[in-house]
Coordinates of N, CA and C in Angstrom, one line a residue:
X1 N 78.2 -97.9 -93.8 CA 78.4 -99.3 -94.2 C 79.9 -99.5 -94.5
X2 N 80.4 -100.7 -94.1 CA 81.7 -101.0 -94.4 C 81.7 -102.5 -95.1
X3 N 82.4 -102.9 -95.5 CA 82.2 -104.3 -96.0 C 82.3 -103.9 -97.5
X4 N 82.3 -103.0 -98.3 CA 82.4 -102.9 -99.9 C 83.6 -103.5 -100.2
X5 N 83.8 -104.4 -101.1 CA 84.5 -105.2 -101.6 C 84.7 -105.6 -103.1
X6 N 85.4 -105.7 -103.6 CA 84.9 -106.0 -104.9 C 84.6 -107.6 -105.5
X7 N 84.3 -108.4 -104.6 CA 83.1 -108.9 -104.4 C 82.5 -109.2 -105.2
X8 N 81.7 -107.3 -105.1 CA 80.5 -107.7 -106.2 C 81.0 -106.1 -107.1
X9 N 80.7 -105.9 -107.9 CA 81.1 -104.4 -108.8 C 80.7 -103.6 -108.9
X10 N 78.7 -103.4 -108.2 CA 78.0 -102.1 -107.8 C 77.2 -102.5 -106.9
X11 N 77.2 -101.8 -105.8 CA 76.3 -101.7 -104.6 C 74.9 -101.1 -104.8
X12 N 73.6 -101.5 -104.0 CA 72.7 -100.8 -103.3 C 72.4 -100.9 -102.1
X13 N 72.7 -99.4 -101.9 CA 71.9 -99.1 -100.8 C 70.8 -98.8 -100.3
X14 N 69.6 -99.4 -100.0 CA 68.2 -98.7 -99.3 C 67.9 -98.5 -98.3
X15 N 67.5 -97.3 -98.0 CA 67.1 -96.9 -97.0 C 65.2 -96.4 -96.8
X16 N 64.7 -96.9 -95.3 CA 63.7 -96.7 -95.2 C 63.0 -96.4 -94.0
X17 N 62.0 -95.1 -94.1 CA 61.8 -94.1 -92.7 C 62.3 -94.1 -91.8
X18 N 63.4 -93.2 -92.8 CA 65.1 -92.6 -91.5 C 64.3 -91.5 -91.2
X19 N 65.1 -91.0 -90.0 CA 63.9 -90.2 -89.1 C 65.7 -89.8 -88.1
X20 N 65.4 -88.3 -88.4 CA 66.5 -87.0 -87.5 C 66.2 -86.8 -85.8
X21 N 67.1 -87.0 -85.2 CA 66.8 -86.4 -83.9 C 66.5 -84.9 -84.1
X22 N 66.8 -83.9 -84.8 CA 66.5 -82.9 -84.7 C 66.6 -81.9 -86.7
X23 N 66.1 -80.9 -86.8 CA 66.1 -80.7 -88.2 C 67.4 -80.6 -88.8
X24 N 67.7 -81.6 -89.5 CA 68.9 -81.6 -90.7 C 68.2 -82.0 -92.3
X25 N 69.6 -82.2 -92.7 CA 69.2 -82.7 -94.2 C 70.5 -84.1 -94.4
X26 N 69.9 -84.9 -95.4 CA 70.2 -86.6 -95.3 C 71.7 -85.7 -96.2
X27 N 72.9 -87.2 -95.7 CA 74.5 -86.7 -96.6 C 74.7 -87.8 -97.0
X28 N 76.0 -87.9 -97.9 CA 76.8 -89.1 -97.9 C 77.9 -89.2 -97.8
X29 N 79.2 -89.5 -97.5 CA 80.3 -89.5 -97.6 C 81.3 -90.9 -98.1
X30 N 81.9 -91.0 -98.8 CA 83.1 -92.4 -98.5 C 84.2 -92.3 -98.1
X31 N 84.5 -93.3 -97.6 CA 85.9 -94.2 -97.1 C 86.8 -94.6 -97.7
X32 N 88.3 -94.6 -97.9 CA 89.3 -95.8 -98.2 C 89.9 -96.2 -97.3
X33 N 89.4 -96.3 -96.2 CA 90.0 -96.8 -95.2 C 89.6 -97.5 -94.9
X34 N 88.0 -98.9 -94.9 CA 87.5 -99.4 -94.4 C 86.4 -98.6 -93.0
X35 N 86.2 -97.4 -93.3 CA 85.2 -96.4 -92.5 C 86.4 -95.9 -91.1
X36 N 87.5 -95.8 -91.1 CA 88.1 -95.4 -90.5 C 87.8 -93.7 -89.7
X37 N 87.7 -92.9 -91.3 CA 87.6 -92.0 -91.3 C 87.0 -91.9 -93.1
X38 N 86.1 -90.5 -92.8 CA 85.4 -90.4 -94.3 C 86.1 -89.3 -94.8
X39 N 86.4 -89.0 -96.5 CA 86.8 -88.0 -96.8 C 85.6 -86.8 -96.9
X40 N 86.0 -86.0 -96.3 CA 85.4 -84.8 -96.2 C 85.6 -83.0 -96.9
X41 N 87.2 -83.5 -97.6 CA 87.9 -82.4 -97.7 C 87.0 -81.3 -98.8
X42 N 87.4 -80.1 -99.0 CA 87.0 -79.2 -99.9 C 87.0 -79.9 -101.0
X43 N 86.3 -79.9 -102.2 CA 86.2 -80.3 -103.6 C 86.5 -81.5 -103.7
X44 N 86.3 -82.7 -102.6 CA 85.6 -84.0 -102.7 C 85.1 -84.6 -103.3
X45 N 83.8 -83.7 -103.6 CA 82.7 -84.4 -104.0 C 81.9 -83.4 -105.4
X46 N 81.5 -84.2 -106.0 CA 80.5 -83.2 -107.3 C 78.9 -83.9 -107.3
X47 N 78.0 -83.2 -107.2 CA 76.7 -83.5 -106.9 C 75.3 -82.9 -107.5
X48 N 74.5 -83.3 -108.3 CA 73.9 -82.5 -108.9 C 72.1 -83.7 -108.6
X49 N 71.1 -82.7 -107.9 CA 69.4 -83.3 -108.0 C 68.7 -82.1 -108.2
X50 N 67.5 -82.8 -108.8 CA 66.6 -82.4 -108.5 C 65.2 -82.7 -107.6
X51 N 64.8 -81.7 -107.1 CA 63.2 -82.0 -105.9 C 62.2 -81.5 -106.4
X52 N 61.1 -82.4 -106.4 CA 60.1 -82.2 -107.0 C 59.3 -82.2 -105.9
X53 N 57.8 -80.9 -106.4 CA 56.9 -81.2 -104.5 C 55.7 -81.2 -105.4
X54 N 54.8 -81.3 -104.2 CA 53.4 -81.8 -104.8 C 52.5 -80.2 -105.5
X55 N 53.5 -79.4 -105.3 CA 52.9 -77.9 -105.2 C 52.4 -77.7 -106.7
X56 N 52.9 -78.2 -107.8 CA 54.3 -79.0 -108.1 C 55.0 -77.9 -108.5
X57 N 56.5 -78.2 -108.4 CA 57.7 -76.9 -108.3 C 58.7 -78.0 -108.8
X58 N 59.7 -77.4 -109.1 CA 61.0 -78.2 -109.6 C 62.2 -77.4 -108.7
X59 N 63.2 -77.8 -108.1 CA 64.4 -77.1 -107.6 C 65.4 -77.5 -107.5
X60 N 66.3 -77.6 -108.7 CA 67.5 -78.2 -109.0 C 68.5 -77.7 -108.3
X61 N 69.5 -78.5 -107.8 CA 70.8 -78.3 -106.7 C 71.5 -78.8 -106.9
X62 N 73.1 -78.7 -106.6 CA 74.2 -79.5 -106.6 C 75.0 -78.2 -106.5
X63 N 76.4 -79.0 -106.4 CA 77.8 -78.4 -106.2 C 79.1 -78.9 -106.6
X64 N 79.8 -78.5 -107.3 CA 81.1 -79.1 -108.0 C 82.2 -79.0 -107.1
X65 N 81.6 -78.8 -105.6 CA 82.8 -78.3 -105.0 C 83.1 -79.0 -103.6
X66 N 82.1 -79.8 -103.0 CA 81.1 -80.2 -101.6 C 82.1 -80.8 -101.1
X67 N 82.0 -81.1 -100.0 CA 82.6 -82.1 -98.7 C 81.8 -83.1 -98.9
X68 N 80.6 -83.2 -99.2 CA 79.4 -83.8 -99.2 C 78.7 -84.3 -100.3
X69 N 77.8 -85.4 -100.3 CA 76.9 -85.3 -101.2 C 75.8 -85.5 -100.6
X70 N 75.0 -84.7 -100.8 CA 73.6 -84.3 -100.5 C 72.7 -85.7 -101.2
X71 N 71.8 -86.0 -100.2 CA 70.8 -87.5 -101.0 C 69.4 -86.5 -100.4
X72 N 69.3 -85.6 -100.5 CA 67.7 -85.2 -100.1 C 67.9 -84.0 -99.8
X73 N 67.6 -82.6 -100.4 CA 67.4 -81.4 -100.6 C 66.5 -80.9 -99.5
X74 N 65.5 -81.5 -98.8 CA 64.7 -81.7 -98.4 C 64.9 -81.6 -96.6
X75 N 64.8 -80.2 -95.7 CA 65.3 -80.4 -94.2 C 64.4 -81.4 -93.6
X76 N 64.7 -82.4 -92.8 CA 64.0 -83.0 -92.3 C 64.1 -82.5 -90.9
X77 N 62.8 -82.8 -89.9 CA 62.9 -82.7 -88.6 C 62.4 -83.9 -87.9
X78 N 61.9 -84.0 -86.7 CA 62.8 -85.3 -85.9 C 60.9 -85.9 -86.1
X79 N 60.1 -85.2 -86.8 CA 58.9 -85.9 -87.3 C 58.7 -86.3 -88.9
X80 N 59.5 -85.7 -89.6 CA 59.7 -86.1 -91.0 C 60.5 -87.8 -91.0
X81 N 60.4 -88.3 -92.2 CA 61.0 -89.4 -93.2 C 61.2 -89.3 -93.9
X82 N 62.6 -90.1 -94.3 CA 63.6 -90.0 -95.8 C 63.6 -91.6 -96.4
X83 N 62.9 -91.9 -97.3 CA 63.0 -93.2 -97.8 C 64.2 -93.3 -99.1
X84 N 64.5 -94.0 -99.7 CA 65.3 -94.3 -101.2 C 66.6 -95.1 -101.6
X85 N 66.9 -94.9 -102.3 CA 68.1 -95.7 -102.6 C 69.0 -94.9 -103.1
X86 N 70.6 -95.5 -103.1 CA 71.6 -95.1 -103.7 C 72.2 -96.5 -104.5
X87 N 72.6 -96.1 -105.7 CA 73.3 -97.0 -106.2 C 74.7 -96.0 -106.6
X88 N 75.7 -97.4 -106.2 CA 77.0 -97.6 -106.0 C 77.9 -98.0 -107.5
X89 N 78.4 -97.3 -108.4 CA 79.1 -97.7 -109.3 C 80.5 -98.2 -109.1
X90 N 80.7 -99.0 -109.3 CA 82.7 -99.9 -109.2 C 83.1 -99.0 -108.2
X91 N 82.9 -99.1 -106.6 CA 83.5 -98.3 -105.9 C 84.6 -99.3 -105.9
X92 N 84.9 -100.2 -106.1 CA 86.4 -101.1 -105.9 C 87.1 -100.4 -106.9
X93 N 86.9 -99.9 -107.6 CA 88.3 -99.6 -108.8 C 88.6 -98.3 -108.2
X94 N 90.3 -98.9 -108.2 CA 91.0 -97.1 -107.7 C 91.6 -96.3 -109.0
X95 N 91.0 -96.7 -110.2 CA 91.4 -96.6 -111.1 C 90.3 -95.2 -111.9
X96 N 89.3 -95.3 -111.5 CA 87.8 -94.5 -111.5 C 87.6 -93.8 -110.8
X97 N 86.8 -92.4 -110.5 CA 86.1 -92.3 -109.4 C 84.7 -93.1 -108.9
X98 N 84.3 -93.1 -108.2 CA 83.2 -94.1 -107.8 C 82.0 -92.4 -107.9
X99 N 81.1 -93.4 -108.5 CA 79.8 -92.4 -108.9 C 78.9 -93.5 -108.0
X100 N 77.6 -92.1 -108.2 CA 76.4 -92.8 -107.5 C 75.1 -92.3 -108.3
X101 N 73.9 -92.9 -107.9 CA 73.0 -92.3 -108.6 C 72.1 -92.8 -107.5
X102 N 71.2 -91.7 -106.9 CA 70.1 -91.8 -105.8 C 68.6 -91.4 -106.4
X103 N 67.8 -92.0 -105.4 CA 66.3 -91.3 -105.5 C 65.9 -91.5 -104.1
X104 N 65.1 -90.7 -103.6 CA 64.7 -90.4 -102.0 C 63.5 -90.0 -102.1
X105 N 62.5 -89.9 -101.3 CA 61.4 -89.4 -101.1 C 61.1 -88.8 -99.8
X106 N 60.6 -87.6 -99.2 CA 60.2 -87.8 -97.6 C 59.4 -86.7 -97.4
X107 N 59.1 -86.7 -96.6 CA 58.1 -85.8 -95.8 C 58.2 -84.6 -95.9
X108 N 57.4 -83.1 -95.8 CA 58.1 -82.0 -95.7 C 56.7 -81.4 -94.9
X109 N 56.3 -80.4 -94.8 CA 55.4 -79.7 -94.1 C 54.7 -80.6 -94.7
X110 N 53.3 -79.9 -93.2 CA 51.8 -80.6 -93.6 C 51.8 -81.8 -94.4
X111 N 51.3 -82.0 -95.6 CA 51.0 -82.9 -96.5 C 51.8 -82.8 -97.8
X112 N 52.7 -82.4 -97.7 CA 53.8 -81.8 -99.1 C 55.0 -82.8 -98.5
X113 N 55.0 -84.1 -99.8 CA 56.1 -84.9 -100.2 C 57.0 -84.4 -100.7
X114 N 58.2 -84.6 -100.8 CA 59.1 -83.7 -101.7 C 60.3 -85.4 -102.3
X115 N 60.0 -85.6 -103.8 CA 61.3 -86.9 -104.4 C 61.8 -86.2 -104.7
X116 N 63.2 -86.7 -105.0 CA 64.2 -86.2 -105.2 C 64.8 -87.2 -106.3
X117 N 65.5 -86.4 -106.6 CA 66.7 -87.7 -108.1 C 67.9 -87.0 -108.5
X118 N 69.0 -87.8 -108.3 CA 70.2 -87.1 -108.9 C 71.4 -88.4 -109.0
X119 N 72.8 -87.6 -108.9 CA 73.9 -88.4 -108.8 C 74.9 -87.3 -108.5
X120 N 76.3 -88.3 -108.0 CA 77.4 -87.0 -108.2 C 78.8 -88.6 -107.9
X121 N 80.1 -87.7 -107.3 CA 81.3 -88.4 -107.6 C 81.7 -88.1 -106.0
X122 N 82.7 -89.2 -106.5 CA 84.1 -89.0 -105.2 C 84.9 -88.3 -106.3
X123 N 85.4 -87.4 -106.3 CA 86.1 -86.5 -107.2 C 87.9 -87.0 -106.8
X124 N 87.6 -88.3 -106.8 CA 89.7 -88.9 -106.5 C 89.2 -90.2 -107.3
X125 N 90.4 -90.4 -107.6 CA 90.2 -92.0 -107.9 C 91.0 -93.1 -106.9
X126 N 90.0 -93.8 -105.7 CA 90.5 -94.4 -104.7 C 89.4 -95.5 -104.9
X127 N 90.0 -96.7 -103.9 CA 88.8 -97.5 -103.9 C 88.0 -97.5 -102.7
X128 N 86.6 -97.1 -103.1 CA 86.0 -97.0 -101.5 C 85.5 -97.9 -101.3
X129 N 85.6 -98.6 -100.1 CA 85.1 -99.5 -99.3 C 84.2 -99.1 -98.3
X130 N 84.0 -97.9 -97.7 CA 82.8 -97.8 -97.0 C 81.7 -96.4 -97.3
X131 N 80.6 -96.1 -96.9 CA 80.3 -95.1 -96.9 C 79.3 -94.8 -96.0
X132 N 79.1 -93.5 -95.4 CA 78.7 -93.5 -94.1 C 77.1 -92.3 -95.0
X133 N 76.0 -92.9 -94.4 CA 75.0 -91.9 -94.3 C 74.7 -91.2 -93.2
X134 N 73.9 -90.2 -92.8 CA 73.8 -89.3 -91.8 C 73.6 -88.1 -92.6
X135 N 72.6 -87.4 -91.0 CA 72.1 -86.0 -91.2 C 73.2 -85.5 -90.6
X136 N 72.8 -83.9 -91.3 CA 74.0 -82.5 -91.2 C 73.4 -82.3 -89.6
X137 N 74.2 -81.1 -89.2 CA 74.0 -80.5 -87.6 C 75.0 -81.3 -86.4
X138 N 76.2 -81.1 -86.2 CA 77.2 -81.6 -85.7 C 76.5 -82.7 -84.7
X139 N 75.2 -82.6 -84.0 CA 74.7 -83.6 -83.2 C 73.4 -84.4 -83.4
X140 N 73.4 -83.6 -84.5 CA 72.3 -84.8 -85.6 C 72.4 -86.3 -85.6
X141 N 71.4 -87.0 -85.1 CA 71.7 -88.7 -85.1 C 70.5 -89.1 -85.4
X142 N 70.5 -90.3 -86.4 CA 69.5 -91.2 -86.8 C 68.7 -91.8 -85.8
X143 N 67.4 -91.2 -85.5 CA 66.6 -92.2 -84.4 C 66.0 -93.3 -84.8
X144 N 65.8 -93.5 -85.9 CA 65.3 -94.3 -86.8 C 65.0 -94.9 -88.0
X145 N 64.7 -95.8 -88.4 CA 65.1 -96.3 -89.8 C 66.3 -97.6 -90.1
X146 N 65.4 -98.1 -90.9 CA 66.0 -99.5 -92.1 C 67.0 -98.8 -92.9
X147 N 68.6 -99.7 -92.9 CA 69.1 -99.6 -93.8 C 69.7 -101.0 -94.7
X148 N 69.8 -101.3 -96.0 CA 70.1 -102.7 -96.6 C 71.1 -102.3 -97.4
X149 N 72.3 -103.4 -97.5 CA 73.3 -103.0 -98.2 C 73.5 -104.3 -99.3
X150 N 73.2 -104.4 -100.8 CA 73.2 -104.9 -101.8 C 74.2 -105.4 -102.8
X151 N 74.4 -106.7 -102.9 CA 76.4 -106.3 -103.6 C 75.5 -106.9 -105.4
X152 N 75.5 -106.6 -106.4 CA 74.8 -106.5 -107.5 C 76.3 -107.0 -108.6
X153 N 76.4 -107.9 -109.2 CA 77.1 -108.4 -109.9 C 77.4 -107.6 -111.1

């Protein structure tokens, strides 16, 4: 998504039955460039969820160190769905880092749902204006799915 502006002072994003060309797991990245290019660099990002399954099990994840932030713990394959939202804190201020807070839900084997819930950072203080979702696997592409982008006062 590009267009973040400050506009408005926190974004949502939702997303609904995204669907992998092939098995990955859902990311996030941002922009100060207007989606030019995403930062990706070592210790970027800080990211901490938990996944809950119907088993029921708990498996808390994150990383203080990531290129990435993880929105779904959960591998999907090109028959699974990733539904949920991200919300966007003041990514206009370069004065902050821009935080997020997600919830996702999707598919996993058989009949085993797996939600998820967390949050994490752009670990700089810039202003981001875009951010790009997508699955991991260098040729991993979205075959499907709703995405809506929110500007929240």
């Amino acid at each position: 998504f590009t267009g973040i502006d400050s506009t408005y002072k926190n974004y949502l994003i939702m997303f609904d039955n995204v669907i992998p060309d092939n098995t990955s797991l859902f990311r996030m990245r941002t922009s100060s460039n207007g989606g030019a290019s995403y930062d990706s660099g070592a210790g970027n990002y800080h990211y901490a969820f938990n996944i809950s399954t119907t088993a029921p099990a708990n498996d808390p994840q994150g990383s203080s160190g990531a290129t990435l932030m993880e929105l779904n713990g959960n591998t999907q394959t090109n028959t699974d769905q990733v539904s949920g939202l991200v919300y966007l804190f003041n990514p206009s201020n370069s004065s902050v880092y821009t935080s997020i807070v997600f919830q996702s839900i999707s598919s996993g084997t058989g009949t085993n749902m797996r939600p998820s819930s967390g949050g994490g950072q752009r670990v700089s203080a810039a202003a981001v204006n875009a951010v790009r979702l997508y699955f991991s696997g260098g040729a991993a592409n979205i075959t499907s799915g709703t995405f809506k982008l929110y500007g929240i006062l």
